[in-house]
Amino acid sequence: MNSKFHYGTDHLSIGICLDIAAGKTKGVINADAEKAILASWREVEKIVHAQKPVYGINTGFGPLCDTRISEADTSLLQSNILKSHSVGVGNPIPQEIAKLMLITKVQALAQGYSGIAPATLQRVIWHIDNDIIPVVPEKGSVGASGDLAPLSHLFLPLIGLGFVFENGIKLPAGDVLKKHNLQPLILGPKEGLALINGTQFILAFAIKAVQRLDEALNRADLIGAMSLEGLMGSARPFDARIHALRPFKGTRYVADRLFTLLDGSEINSSHANCDRVQDPYSLRCMPQVHGASRNAWLHLKELTEIELNSVTDNPVIFNADDTISGGNFHGQPLALPLDYATVAAAELGNIADRRCYLMSEGRYGLPKLLTLDAGLNSGLMIPQYTTAALVTENKSLCFPASADSVPTSLGQEDHVSMGSVSGRKLHQVIDNLEYIQAIELLYATQAMDFRRPLKSTLVIEALHEKVRQHVPHILDDRIFSEDISNLHQLITDGSFLATAGDAAIKNNIKLSHDEFGIY
């Protein structure tokens, strides 16, 4: 671990956030941030001693905002809110997502507008640095007034309650603190509210979705190019001149990638003068379809990075005489792009399924169902059933959660974002997309085999060879779920993209662009 990130003063990117979670970068609080944190904490103390009513410091919460709390009870109020708001249900979220929640919460609080104690933030950083990750149930947030339930569970361990994962084992938080000779914290005024107000549950799912969808988009172009080679499609629709006439960023980027991937292919040049006028849309319109999904990804990335460096607390403490109860905790700014990105991810699956179907039809010189002995063998008939099932499941997940709102808190919170649902649904769609892409890769590699002895380009041939190291050419029927599982592992463990990247670097081929990166 060589690099350091300064919470509260440095700009946090998606890539840096993921690096902190992976232990590649260490997040610390420098002197400037500590000064701002301490100043805000002291302003809250002034509010308590002056007995001026300020929401969540010396009043109740939600519809109890008019109920005054005595100075003596302001600390008890903060521990009570963690306990009473811990109402999450369902399976625990992935540990990486919970760790991203911790990281993004420190970044928000370290800016010095929340009245958090420096010692409390250091304890949160201890959890991050030691990979002792709170157990957070997946359901229960409506995405406004903060992700209250999941954030409450996230910070129960600070007061010795709840559960944590240590070395992957779920343990009572109090026992783990004792083992490390740590005492539960006694929260000061405003601290409990500062910890649970915010969008960090939504944000953590958005961060991970940006990474996963970025990888899926890169694979879509690579696998799509392999499918096009298998189907002897044309690279002419990727000519930069036509995309300059309709210059969407994502479309131009995908067209350039596809043109580069196919430039110099023996397969492609072998049918340059054929009488096929134009290809089906799933081949010809890859720049437009993959590119539209890239535009959605770019929008999500830009908004996620704004949220990464925002203060989403309430009330915001400027000083003891200037506190504002606003709505920075409302998840709508991320809920909408998360829903949009869900559709974008689903569309990558839809067009991939169409290419699988196209390769099974027995057109363009390919054998029906990509087998030479159809009848006795079903060949690749049924894997496309699985892609059909998965794309339909994805369609059912595309209803925007942000289009709904259920009033809560006795009507005080009368419009909520449901962005937490948006974030979780997006990952479900990406889960399905990864299997769809594995199946398209099975089809594309098999289709390319029937074009031998002609070869494609260096990058595509490297990918074909990588696949054949894990899944042999199909001669007779076998249990294809095993092939699908092997290819799913290949694309989700990073090996597939790494192979493409290595081949591109080795041959001085540029396949990426900074604008579409996460750092």
Short mmCIF file of C-alpha atoms in Angstrom, two decimals:
data_model
loop_
_atom_site.label_atom_id
_atom_site.label_comp_id
_atom_site.label_asym_id
_atom_site.label_seq_id
_atom_site.Cartn_x
_atom_site.Cartn_y
_atom_site.Cartn_z
CA MET A 1 0.00 0.00 0.00
CA ASN A 2 1.90 3.02 -1.26
CA SER A 3 -0.62 5.81 -1.91
CA LYS A 4 -2.64 7.82 0.56
CA PHE A 5 -5.98 9.55 0.21
CA HIS A 6 -6.93 12.46 2.48
CA TYR A 7 -10.56 12.22 3.55
CA GLY A 8 -12.50 15.45 3.41
CA THR A 9 -9.90 17.46 1.47
CA ASP A 10 -8.95 15.30 -1.55
CA HIS A 11 -11.29 14.63 -4.47
CA LEU A 12 -12.57 11.06 -4.25
CA SER A 13 -13.00 9.24 -7.56
CA ILE A 14 -14.75 5.92 -8.08
CA GLY A 15 -11.43 4.23 -8.81
CA ILE A 16 -9.76 5.59 -5.66
CA CYS A 17 -12.77 4.54 -3.57
CA LEU A 18 -12.50 1.00 -4.93
CA ASP A 19 -8.76 1.03 -4.28
CA ILE A 20 -9.29 2.01 -0.63
CA ALA A 21 -11.79 -0.84 -0.30
CA ALA A 22 -9.29 -3.24 -1.86
CA GLY A 23 -6.47 -2.11 0.45
CA LYS A 24 -4.43 -0.61 -2.39
CA THR A 25 -4.78 2.95 -1.03
CA LYS A 26 -4.95 4.08 2.60
CA GLY A 27 -7.48 6.72 3.58
CA VAL A 28 -6.34 9.13 6.30
CA ILE A 29 -7.48 12.39 7.88
CA ASN A 30 -4.92 15.15 7.54
CA ALA A 31 -4.45 18.23 9.73
CA ASP A 32 -6.72 20.44 7.60
CA ALA A 33 -9.61 18.00 7.72
CA GLU A 34 -9.13 17.36 11.44
CA LYS A 35 -9.29 21.09 12.10
CA ALA A 36 -12.60 21.39 10.21
CA ILE A 37 -14.04 18.31 11.93
CA LEU A 38 -13.08 19.57 15.38
CA ALA A 39 -14.48 23.04 14.70
CA SER A 40 -17.84 21.61 13.62
CA TRP A 41 -17.96 19.33 16.68
CA ARG A 42 -17.40 22.32 18.98
CA GLU A 43 -20.16 24.29 17.24
CA VAL A 44 -22.59 21.49 18.11
CA GLU A 45 -21.49 21.65 21.74
CA LYS A 46 -22.31 25.37 21.70
CA ILE A 47 -25.79 24.59 20.36
CA VAL A 48 -26.41 22.10 23.18
CA HIS A 49 -25.26 24.49 25.93
CA ALA A 50 -27.23 27.41 24.47
CA GLN A 51 -30.35 25.20 24.39
CA LYS A 52 -31.31 26.60 21.02
CA PRO A 53 -33.62 24.07 19.30
CA VAL A 54 -31.84 22.42 16.37
CA TYR A 55 -33.24 19.34 14.70
CA GLY A 56 -31.68 16.07 15.81
CA ILE A 57 -29.39 17.70 18.35
CA ASN A 58 -31.88 18.57 21.06
CA THR A 59 -35.14 17.58 19.37
CA GLY A 60 -36.69 14.26 18.43
CA PHE A 61 -36.54 12.86 14.91
CA GLY A 62 -38.95 12.88 11.98
CA PRO A 63 -42.46 13.72 13.16
CA LEU A 64 -41.02 14.17 16.69
CA CYS A 65 -39.00 17.17 15.56
CA ASP A 66 -41.02 19.47 17.86
CA THR A 67 -40.23 17.38 20.94
CA ARG A 68 -37.43 18.98 22.96
CA ILE A 69 -34.68 16.83 24.46
CA SER A 70 -32.87 17.88 27.61
CA GLU A 71 -29.15 18.60 27.54
CA ALA A 72 -28.56 15.60 29.77
CA ASP A 73 -30.27 13.26 27.28
CA THR A 74 -28.67 14.49 24.06
CA SER A 75 -26.12 11.66 24.08
CA LEU A 76 -28.70 8.97 24.86
CA LEU A 77 -30.79 10.33 21.98
CA GLN A 78 -27.97 9.52 19.55
CA SER A 79 -27.49 5.90 20.63
CA ASN A 80 -31.26 5.42 20.66
CA ILE A 81 -31.53 6.49 17.04
CA LEU A 82 -29.03 3.82 15.97
CA LYS A 83 -30.97 1.14 17.80
CA SER A 84 -34.50 2.22 16.82
CA HIS A 85 -33.61 2.73 13.16
CA SER A 86 -31.91 -0.66 12.76
CA VAL A 87 -34.89 -2.32 11.10
CA GLY A 88 -33.29 -3.83 8.00
CA VAL A 89 -34.34 -7.25 6.74
CA GLY A 90 -33.07 -9.77 4.23
CA ASN A 91 -29.63 -11.11 3.45
CA PRO A 92 -26.50 -9.12 4.30
CA ILE A 93 -25.22 -6.92 1.49
CA PRO A 94 -21.81 -7.91 0.06
CA GLN A 95 -18.95 -6.98 2.37
CA GLU A 96 -17.37 -4.83 -0.33
CA ILE A 97 -20.54 -2.75 -0.59
CA ALA A 98 -20.64 -2.27 3.20
CA LYS A 99 -16.98 -1.24 3.15
CA LEU A 100 -17.70 1.29 0.40
CA MET A 101 -20.45 2.68 2.63
CA LEU A 102 -17.91 3.22 5.42
CA ILE A 103 -15.44 4.90 3.08
CA THR A 104 -17.98 7.25 1.52
CA LYS A 105 -19.45 8.15 4.90
CA VAL A 106 -16.01 9.18 6.19
CA GLN A 107 -15.49 11.31 3.08
CA ALA A 108 -18.81 13.11 3.70
CA LEU A 109 -18.34 13.64 7.44
CA ALA A 110 -14.67 14.67 7.19
CA GLN A 111 -15.63 17.84 5.34
CA GLY A 112 -16.64 19.41 8.65
CA TYR A 113 -20.33 20.19 8.38
CA SER A 114 -21.79 17.40 10.53
CA GLY A 115 -20.62 17.85 14.10
CA ILE A 116 -19.00 14.43 14.30
CA ALA A 117 -16.28 13.82 16.91
CA PRO A 118 -12.78 13.16 15.54
CA ALA A 119 -12.55 9.99 17.64
CA THR A 120 -15.73 8.63 16.06
CA LEU A 121 -14.35 9.05 12.56
CA GLN A 122 -11.10 7.40 13.60
CA ARG A 123 -13.06 4.39 14.85
CA VAL A 124 -14.83 4.13 11.47
CA ILE A 125 -11.45 4.28 9.75
CA TRP A 126 -10.25 1.51 12.08
CA HIS A 127 -13.03 -0.70 10.72
CA ILE A 128 -11.95 0.10 7.15
CA ASP A 129 -8.24 -0.43 7.75
CA ASN A 130 -8.72 -3.71 9.63
CA ASP A 131 -11.38 -5.05 7.27
CA ILE A 132 -13.84 -5.54 10.11
CA ILE A 133 -17.03 -4.90 8.20
CA PRO A 134 -20.46 -4.38 9.77
CA VAL A 135 -23.31 -6.69 8.75
CA VAL A 136 -25.94 -4.66 6.86
CA PRO A 137 -29.28 -6.18 5.75
CA GLU A 138 -30.13 -5.52 2.12
CA LYS A 139 -33.71 -4.23 2.51
CA GLY A 140 -35.38 -1.46 4.47
CA SER A 141 -34.26 1.84 2.96
CA VAL A 142 -36.60 4.14 1.04
CA GLY A 143 -33.72 6.33 -0.10
CA ALA A 144 -34.66 9.59 1.56
CA SER A 145 -34.00 11.12 4.95
CA GLY A 146 -30.88 9.13 4.26
CA ASP A 147 -30.48 5.39 3.94
CA LEU A 148 -31.59 5.22 7.55
CA ALA A 149 -31.95 1.50 8.20
CA PRO A 150 -28.80 0.26 6.46
CA LEU A 151 -26.67 3.08 7.87
CA SER A 152 -27.99 2.35 11.37
CA HIS A 153 -26.90 -1.27 11.05
CA LEU A 154 -23.58 -0.09 9.60
CA PHE A 155 -22.78 1.93 12.73
CA LEU A 156 -24.27 -0.22 15.50
CA PRO A 157 -20.78 -1.71 16.06
CA LEU A 158 -19.53 1.73 17.11
CA ILE A 159 -21.63 1.40 20.27
CA GLY A 160 -20.86 -2.30 20.68
CA LEU A 161 -24.06 -3.63 19.11
CA GLY A 162 -24.91 -5.47 15.90
CA PHE A 163 -22.63 -7.82 14.02
CA VAL A 164 -19.47 -7.61 11.96
CA PHE A 165 -17.60 -9.82 9.52
CA GLU A 166 -14.03 -10.56 10.56
CA ASN A 167 -12.10 -12.81 8.22
CA GLY A 168 -15.42 -13.58 6.56
CA ILE A 169 -17.00 -14.86 9.79
CA LYS A 170 -20.08 -13.17 11.25
CA LEU A 171 -19.47 -12.25 14.91
CA PRO A 172 -21.14 -10.06 17.56
CA ALA A 173 -19.58 -6.61 17.31
CA GLY A 174 -19.12 -6.33 21.08
CA ASP A 175 -17.02 -9.50 21.17
CA VAL A 176 -14.80 -8.27 18.35
CA LEU A 177 -14.22 -4.92 20.07
CA LYS A 178 -13.20 -6.73 23.28
CA LYS A 179 -10.79 -8.95 21.35
CA HIS A 180 -9.09 -5.84 19.98
CA ASN A 181 -9.13 -4.08 23.39
CA LEU A 182 -11.56 -1.43 22.24
CA GLN A 183 -14.48 0.06 24.14
CA PRO A 184 -17.86 0.94 22.60
CA LEU A 185 -18.14 4.65 21.85
CA ILE A 186 -20.44 7.01 23.70
CA LEU A 187 -21.88 9.18 20.96
CA GLY A 188 -22.11 12.90 21.48
CA PRO A 189 -24.90 15.27 20.38
CA LYS A 190 -25.73 15.02 16.64
CA GLU A 191 -23.37 12.08 16.04
CA GLY A 192 -25.96 9.33 15.65
CA LEU A 193 -27.98 11.46 13.24
CA ALA A 194 -24.85 12.43 11.30
CA LEU A 195 -23.94 8.77 10.90
CA ILE A 196 -27.30 7.63 9.55
CA ASN A 197 -28.31 10.66 7.47
CA GLY A 198 -26.96 10.28 3.96
CA THR A 199 -27.10 8.30 0.74
CA GLN A 200 -24.15 5.99 1.32
CA PHE A 201 -26.14 2.77 0.76
CA ILE A 202 -27.36 4.00 -2.63
CA LEU A 203 -23.94 5.47 -3.36
CA ALA A 204 -22.02 2.26 -2.58
CA PHE A 205 -24.23 0.27 -4.95
CA ALA A 206 -23.75 2.99 -7.59
CA ILE A 207 -19.95 2.88 -7.22
CA LYS A 208 -19.82 -0.88 -7.69
CA ALA A 209 -22.35 -0.70 -10.53
CA VAL A 210 -20.19 1.82 -12.40
CA GLN A 211 -17.28 -0.62 -12.19
CA ARG A 212 -19.31 -3.71 -13.14
CA LEU A 213 -21.18 -2.01 -15.98
CA ASP A 214 -17.93 -0.58 -17.33
CA GLU A 215 -16.55 -4.11 -17.55
CA ALA A 216 -19.78 -5.38 -19.14
CA LEU A 217 -19.67 -2.62 -21.76
CA ASN A 218 -16.08 -3.46 -22.64
CA ARG A 219 -16.97 -7.14 -22.95
CA ALA A 220 -20.00 -6.33 -25.09
CA ASP A 221 -17.81 -4.75 -27.77
CA LEU A 222 -15.26 -7.58 -27.69
CA ILE A 223 -17.79 -10.42 -27.75
CA GLY A 224 -19.92 -8.55 -30.29
CA ALA A 225 -16.89 -8.28 -32.58
CA MET A 226 -16.29 -12.02 -32.22
CA SER A 227 -19.94 -12.71 -33.07
CA LEU A 228 -19.68 -10.45 -36.10
CA GLU A 229 -16.63 -12.41 -37.29
CA GLY A 230 -18.46 -15.70 -36.77
CA LEU A 231 -21.37 -14.38 -38.82
CA MET A 232 -19.10 -12.78 -41.43
CA GLY A 233 -20.65 -9.39 -40.82
CA SER A 234 -19.36 -6.14 -42.24
CA ALA A 235 -17.15 -3.61 -40.44
CA ARG A 236 -18.30 -0.84 -42.79
CA PRO A 237 -21.04 0.40 -40.40
CA PHE A 238 -18.25 1.32 -37.96
CA ASP A 239 -16.66 3.85 -40.32
CA ALA A 240 -15.97 7.03 -38.31
CA ARG A 241 -17.43 9.23 -41.05
CA ILE A 242 -21.03 8.14 -40.50
CA HIS A 243 -20.74 8.52 -36.73
CA ALA A 244 -19.37 12.03 -37.14
CA LEU A 245 -22.78 12.82 -38.63
CA ARG A 246 -24.50 11.75 -35.39
CA PRO A 247 -21.81 12.41 -32.82
CA PHE A 248 -23.00 10.87 -29.56
CA LYS A 249 -19.97 10.19 -27.37
CA GLY A 250 -20.77 6.56 -26.65
CA THR A 251 -21.67 5.76 -30.25
CA ARG A 252 -18.45 7.21 -31.64
CA TYR A 253 -16.42 5.43 -28.99
CA VAL A 254 -17.96 2.01 -29.68
CA ALA A 255 -17.65 2.46 -33.45
CA ASP A 256 -13.98 3.29 -33.06
CA ARG A 257 -13.39 0.27 -30.82
CA LEU A 258 -15.16 -2.11 -33.22
CA PHE A 259 -13.38 -0.70 -36.25
CA THR A 260 -10.03 -1.05 -34.45
CA LEU A 261 -10.82 -4.59 -33.29
CA LEU A 262 -11.68 -5.70 -36.83
CA ASP A 263 -9.04 -3.77 -38.77
CA GLY A 264 -6.85 -6.22 -40.69
CA SER A 265 -9.04 -9.30 -40.14
CA GLU A 266 -8.66 -12.06 -42.74
CA ILE A 267 -12.22 -13.15 -42.02
CA ASN A 268 -13.56 -9.68 -42.62
CA SER A 269 -11.61 -9.04 -45.80
CA SER A 270 -12.54 -12.45 -47.25
CA HIS A 271 -16.11 -11.31 -47.99
CA ALA A 272 -15.43 -7.67 -48.88
CA ASN A 273 -17.13 -8.00 -52.26
CA CYS A 274 -20.00 -10.32 -51.33
CA ASP A 275 -23.58 -9.58 -52.37
CA ARG A 276 -24.87 -9.10 -48.79
CA VAL A 277 -26.20 -5.55 -48.79
CA GLN A 278 -26.48 -5.05 -45.03
CA ASP A 279 -26.41 -6.99 -41.76
CA PRO A 280 -29.17 -7.43 -39.19
CA TYR A 281 -29.41 -4.70 -36.59
CA SER A 282 -27.79 -6.72 -33.80
CA LEU A 283 -24.55 -6.54 -35.80
CA ARG A 284 -24.86 -3.31 -37.75
CA CYS A 285 -26.20 -1.19 -34.90
CA MET A 286 -23.76 -2.18 -32.18
CA PRO A 287 -22.34 1.38 -32.03
CA GLN A 288 -25.81 2.84 -31.59
CA VAL A 289 -27.02 0.29 -29.01
CA HIS A 290 -23.83 -0.37 -27.06
CA GLY A 291 -23.06 3.34 -27.41
CA ALA A 292 -26.38 4.42 -25.92
CA SER A 293 -25.68 2.19 -22.93
CA ARG A 294 -22.25 3.79 -22.65
CA ASN A 295 -23.85 7.23 -22.58
CA ALA A 296 -26.07 6.08 -19.70
CA TRP A 297 -23.01 4.69 -17.93
CA LEU A 298 -21.16 7.97 -18.39
CA HIS A 299 -24.06 9.90 -16.89
CA LEU A 300 -24.20 7.56 -13.88
CA LYS A 301 -20.43 7.85 -13.42
CA GLU A 302 -20.51 11.65 -13.48
CA LEU A 303 -23.34 11.91 -10.94
CA THR A 304 -21.87 9.22 -8.71
CA GLU A 305 -18.61 11.14 -8.51
CA ILE A 306 -20.46 14.32 -7.53
CA GLU A 307 -22.20 12.39 -4.76
CA LEU A 308 -18.89 10.88 -3.64
CA ASN A 309 -17.65 14.36 -2.72
CA SER A 310 -20.88 15.77 -1.33
CA VAL A 311 -22.22 16.41 2.16
CA THR A 312 -25.54 14.55 2.47
CA ASP A 313 -26.20 15.20 6.16
CA ASN A 314 -29.09 17.04 7.80
CA PRO A 315 -29.03 19.48 9.44
CA VAL A 316 -25.89 21.00 7.96
CA ILE A 317 -23.82 22.85 10.56
CA PHE A 318 -22.17 26.03 9.29
CA ASN A 319 -21.78 27.34 12.85
CA ALA A 320 -23.77 27.40 16.09
CA ASP A 321 -25.90 30.28 14.83
CA ASP A 322 -26.25 29.01 11.27
CA THR A 323 -27.68 25.52 10.83
CA ILE A 324 -29.91 24.53 7.94
CA SER A 325 -32.37 21.66 7.78
CA GLY A 326 -32.41 20.85 4.09
CA GLY A 327 -32.76 17.82 1.87
CA ASN A 328 -29.26 16.79 0.83
CA PHE A 329 -30.04 13.28 2.09
CA HIS A 330 -32.66 12.74 -0.63
CA GLY A 331 -31.58 9.97 -3.01
CA GLN A 332 -33.34 11.19 -6.15
CA PRO A 333 -30.16 12.50 -7.89
CA LEU A 334 -28.80 8.93 -7.98
CA ALA A 335 -32.10 7.03 -8.11
CA LEU A 336 -32.96 8.29 -11.59
CA PRO A 337 -29.59 7.52 -13.25
CA LEU A 338 -29.49 4.12 -11.52
CA ASP A 339 -32.85 3.26 -13.07
CA TYR A 340 -31.63 4.55 -16.44
CA ALA A 341 -28.47 2.45 -16.13
CA THR A 342 -30.62 -0.61 -15.35
CA VAL A 343 -32.31 -0.24 -18.73
CA ALA A 344 -28.90 0.32 -20.35
CA ALA A 345 -27.54 -2.91 -18.85
CA ALA A 346 -30.65 -4.84 -19.85
CA GLU A 347 -30.30 -3.64 -23.45
CA LEU A 348 -26.79 -5.05 -23.67
CA GLY A 349 -28.35 -8.40 -22.81
CA ASN A 350 -31.19 -7.97 -25.30
CA ILE A 351 -28.92 -7.37 -28.28
CA ALA A 352 -26.55 -10.16 -27.20
CA ASP A 353 -29.46 -12.60 -27.12
CA ARG A 354 -30.38 -11.56 -30.67
CA ARG A 355 -26.86 -12.35 -31.84
CA CYS A 356 -27.03 -15.77 -30.19
CA TYR A 357 -30.27 -16.46 -32.03
CA LEU A 358 -28.75 -15.25 -35.30
CA MET A 359 -25.78 -17.59 -34.94
CA SER A 360 -28.05 -20.58 -34.34
CA GLU A 361 -30.22 -20.08 -37.43
CA GLY A 362 -27.87 -21.71 -39.93
CA ARG A 363 -27.42 -18.56 -42.03
CA TYR A 364 -24.34 -17.02 -43.63
CA GLY A 365 -22.58 -20.34 -44.10
CA LEU A 366 -22.87 -21.51 -40.51
CA PRO A 367 -24.39 -24.93 -39.72
CA LYS A 368 -27.76 -24.91 -38.03
CA LEU A 369 -27.38 -24.72 -34.23
CA LEU A 370 -23.62 -24.51 -34.78
CA THR A 371 -23.24 -28.27 -35.03
CA LEU A 372 -22.39 -30.41 -38.06
CA ASP A 373 -24.54 -33.31 -36.87
CA ALA A 374 -27.84 -31.61 -36.03
CA GLY A 375 -30.60 -34.08 -35.28
CA LEU A 376 -28.64 -36.58 -33.29
CA ASN A 377 -27.16 -33.56 -31.54
CA SER A 378 -29.16 -30.52 -30.46
CA GLY A 379 -26.00 -28.41 -30.55
CA LEU A 380 -26.42 -24.85 -29.31
CA MET A 381 -30.22 -24.90 -29.43
CA ILE A 382 -30.99 -24.58 -25.74
CA PRO A 383 -28.42 -22.09 -24.38
CA GLN A 384 -30.37 -19.41 -26.23
CA TYR A 385 -33.42 -20.44 -24.18
CA THR A 386 -31.43 -19.38 -21.14
CA THR A 387 -30.55 -16.01 -22.64
CA ALA A 388 -34.22 -15.55 -23.54
CA ALA A 389 -35.21 -16.29 -19.93
CA LEU A 390 -32.58 -13.94 -18.56
CA VAL A 391 -33.45 -11.02 -20.83
CA THR A 392 -37.10 -11.40 -19.89
CA GLU A 393 -36.21 -11.43 -16.21
CA ASN A 394 -34.19 -8.29 -16.79
CA LYS A 395 -37.12 -6.61 -18.50
CA SER A 396 -39.23 -7.28 -15.42
CA LEU A 397 -36.54 -5.56 -13.32
CA CYS A 398 -36.51 -2.44 -15.52
CA PHE A 399 -39.54 -0.78 -13.93
CA PRO A 400 -38.03 2.35 -12.36
CA ALA A 401 -38.17 2.20 -8.58
CA SER A 402 -37.75 5.99 -8.57
CA ALA A 403 -41.14 6.35 -10.27
CA ASP A 404 -42.78 5.32 -7.00
CA SER A 405 -42.93 7.04 -3.63
CA VAL A 406 -44.56 5.85 -0.41
CA PRO A 407 -44.92 8.49 2.33
CA THR A 408 -43.20 7.66 5.63
CA SER A 409 -42.63 9.19 9.07
CA LEU A 410 -46.30 10.12 9.57
CA GLY A 411 -46.18 12.21 6.40
CA GLN A 412 -43.17 14.31 7.40
CA GLU A 413 -41.19 12.43 4.77
CA ASP A 414 -43.89 12.53 2.12
CA HIS A 415 -41.71 11.97 -0.96
CA VAL A 416 -38.93 9.42 -1.03
CA SER A 417 -36.62 8.25 -3.84
CA MET A 418 -36.58 4.45 -3.47
CA GLY A 419 -33.04 4.73 -4.87
CA SER A 420 -31.91 1.88 -2.65
CA VAL A 421 -34.16 -0.43 -4.66
CA SER A 422 -32.84 1.09 -7.89
CA GLY A 423 -29.28 0.27 -6.88
CA ARG A 424 -30.00 -3.31 -5.89
CA LYS A 425 -32.04 -3.98 -9.06
CA LEU A 426 -29.24 -2.72 -11.27
CA HIS A 427 -26.90 -5.33 -9.80
CA GLN A 428 -29.48 -8.07 -10.37
CA VAL A 429 -29.63 -7.08 -14.04
CA ILE A 430 -25.84 -7.05 -14.31
CA ASP A 431 -25.74 -10.51 -12.70
CA ASN A 432 -27.99 -11.79 -15.47
CA LEU A 433 -26.10 -9.87 -18.14
CA GLU A 434 -22.86 -11.58 -17.18
CA TYR A 435 -24.44 -14.98 -17.85
CA ILE A 436 -25.88 -13.75 -21.16
CA GLN A 437 -22.44 -12.58 -22.22
CA ALA A 438 -20.92 -15.93 -21.23
CA ILE A 439 -23.45 -17.67 -23.48
CA GLU A 440 -22.84 -15.30 -26.39
CA LEU A 441 -19.13 -16.00 -26.00
CA LEU A 442 -19.89 -19.73 -26.26
CA TYR A 443 -21.76 -19.11 -29.54
CA ALA A 444 -19.25 -16.62 -30.98
CA THR A 445 -16.22 -18.82 -30.40
CA GLN A 446 -17.96 -21.83 -31.93
CA ALA A 447 -19.05 -19.76 -34.93
CA MET A 448 -15.50 -18.51 -35.48
CA ASP A 449 -14.27 -22.10 -35.57
CA PHE A 450 -16.26 -22.63 -38.77
CA ARG A 451 -14.34 -19.80 -40.48
CA ARG A 452 -10.99 -21.55 -40.24
CA PRO A 453 -8.37 -21.44 -41.66
CA LEU A 454 -9.15 -17.72 -41.88
CA LYS A 455 -8.02 -15.70 -38.87
CA SER A 456 -9.34 -12.57 -37.25
CA THR A 457 -7.22 -9.82 -35.71
CA LEU A 458 -4.61 -10.23 -32.99
CA VAL A 459 -6.88 -9.16 -30.12
CA ILE A 460 -9.83 -11.29 -31.21
CA GLU A 461 -7.62 -14.31 -31.86
CA ALA A 462 -6.09 -13.93 -28.39
CA LEU A 463 -9.60 -13.97 -26.92
CA HIS A 464 -10.59 -17.00 -29.02
CA GLU A 465 -7.51 -18.85 -27.79
CA LYS A 466 -8.25 -17.89 -24.18
CA VAL A 467 -11.76 -19.31 -24.45
CA ARG A 468 -10.50 -22.53 -26.02
CA GLN A 469 -8.17 -23.01 -23.04
CA HIS A 470 -11.29 -23.36 -20.89
CA VAL A 471 -13.97 -24.65 -23.27
CA PRO A 472 -13.15 -26.98 -26.19
CA HIS A 473 -14.79 -26.88 -29.62
CA ILE A 474 -18.21 -28.52 -29.60
CA LEU A 475 -18.37 -31.71 -31.66
CA ASP A 476 -21.13 -33.58 -29.84
CA ASP A 477 -23.71 -32.68 -27.23
CA ARG A 478 -22.45 -32.31 -23.68
CA ILE A 479 -23.57 -30.63 -20.48
CA PHE A 480 -23.42 -27.06 -21.70
CA SER A 481 -24.11 -25.58 -18.27
CA GLU A 482 -20.54 -26.53 -17.40
CA ASP A 483 -19.24 -24.58 -20.39
CA ILE A 484 -21.41 -21.61 -19.43
CA SER A 485 -20.11 -21.76 -15.86
CA ASN A 486 -16.50 -21.85 -17.05
CA LEU A 487 -17.03 -18.87 -19.35
CA HIS A 488 -18.90 -16.97 -16.65
CA GLN A 489 -15.89 -17.43 -14.40
CA LEU A 490 -13.60 -16.26 -17.21
CA ILE A 491 -15.47 -13.02 -17.73
CA THR A 492 -16.18 -12.21 -14.07
CA ASP A 493 -12.69 -12.85 -12.69
CA GLY A 494 -11.20 -10.30 -15.09
CA SER A 495 -9.28 -12.81 -17.20
CA PHE A 496 -11.19 -12.09 -20.41
CA LEU A 497 -10.65 -8.33 -20.32
CA ALA A 498 -7.07 -8.78 -19.15
CA THR A 499 -6.36 -10.97 -22.19
CA ALA A 500 -7.78 -8.31 -24.50
CA GLY A 501 -5.81 -5.57 -22.76
CA ASP A 502 -2.54 -7.50 -22.89
CA ALA A 503 -2.98 -8.28 -26.59
CA ALA A 504 -3.82 -4.65 -27.34
CA ILE A 505 -0.76 -3.33 -25.47
CA LYS A 506 1.53 -5.93 -27.04
CA ASN A 507 0.41 -4.91 -30.51
CA ASN A 508 0.14 -1.16 -29.82
CA ILE A 509 -3.63 -1.09 -30.28
CA LYS A 510 -5.65 1.51 -28.37
CA LEU A 511 -8.97 0.16 -27.10
CA SER A 512 -9.75 2.58 -24.28
CA HIS A 513 -10.17 6.28 -23.59
CA ASP A 514 -9.75 8.25 -20.35
CA GLU A 515 -13.26 9.66 -20.49
CA PHE A 516 -14.70 6.18 -20.16
CA GLY A 517 -12.46 5.17 -17.24
CA ILE A 518 -13.22 5.18 -13.52
CA TYR A 519 -10.11 6.93 -12.17
#
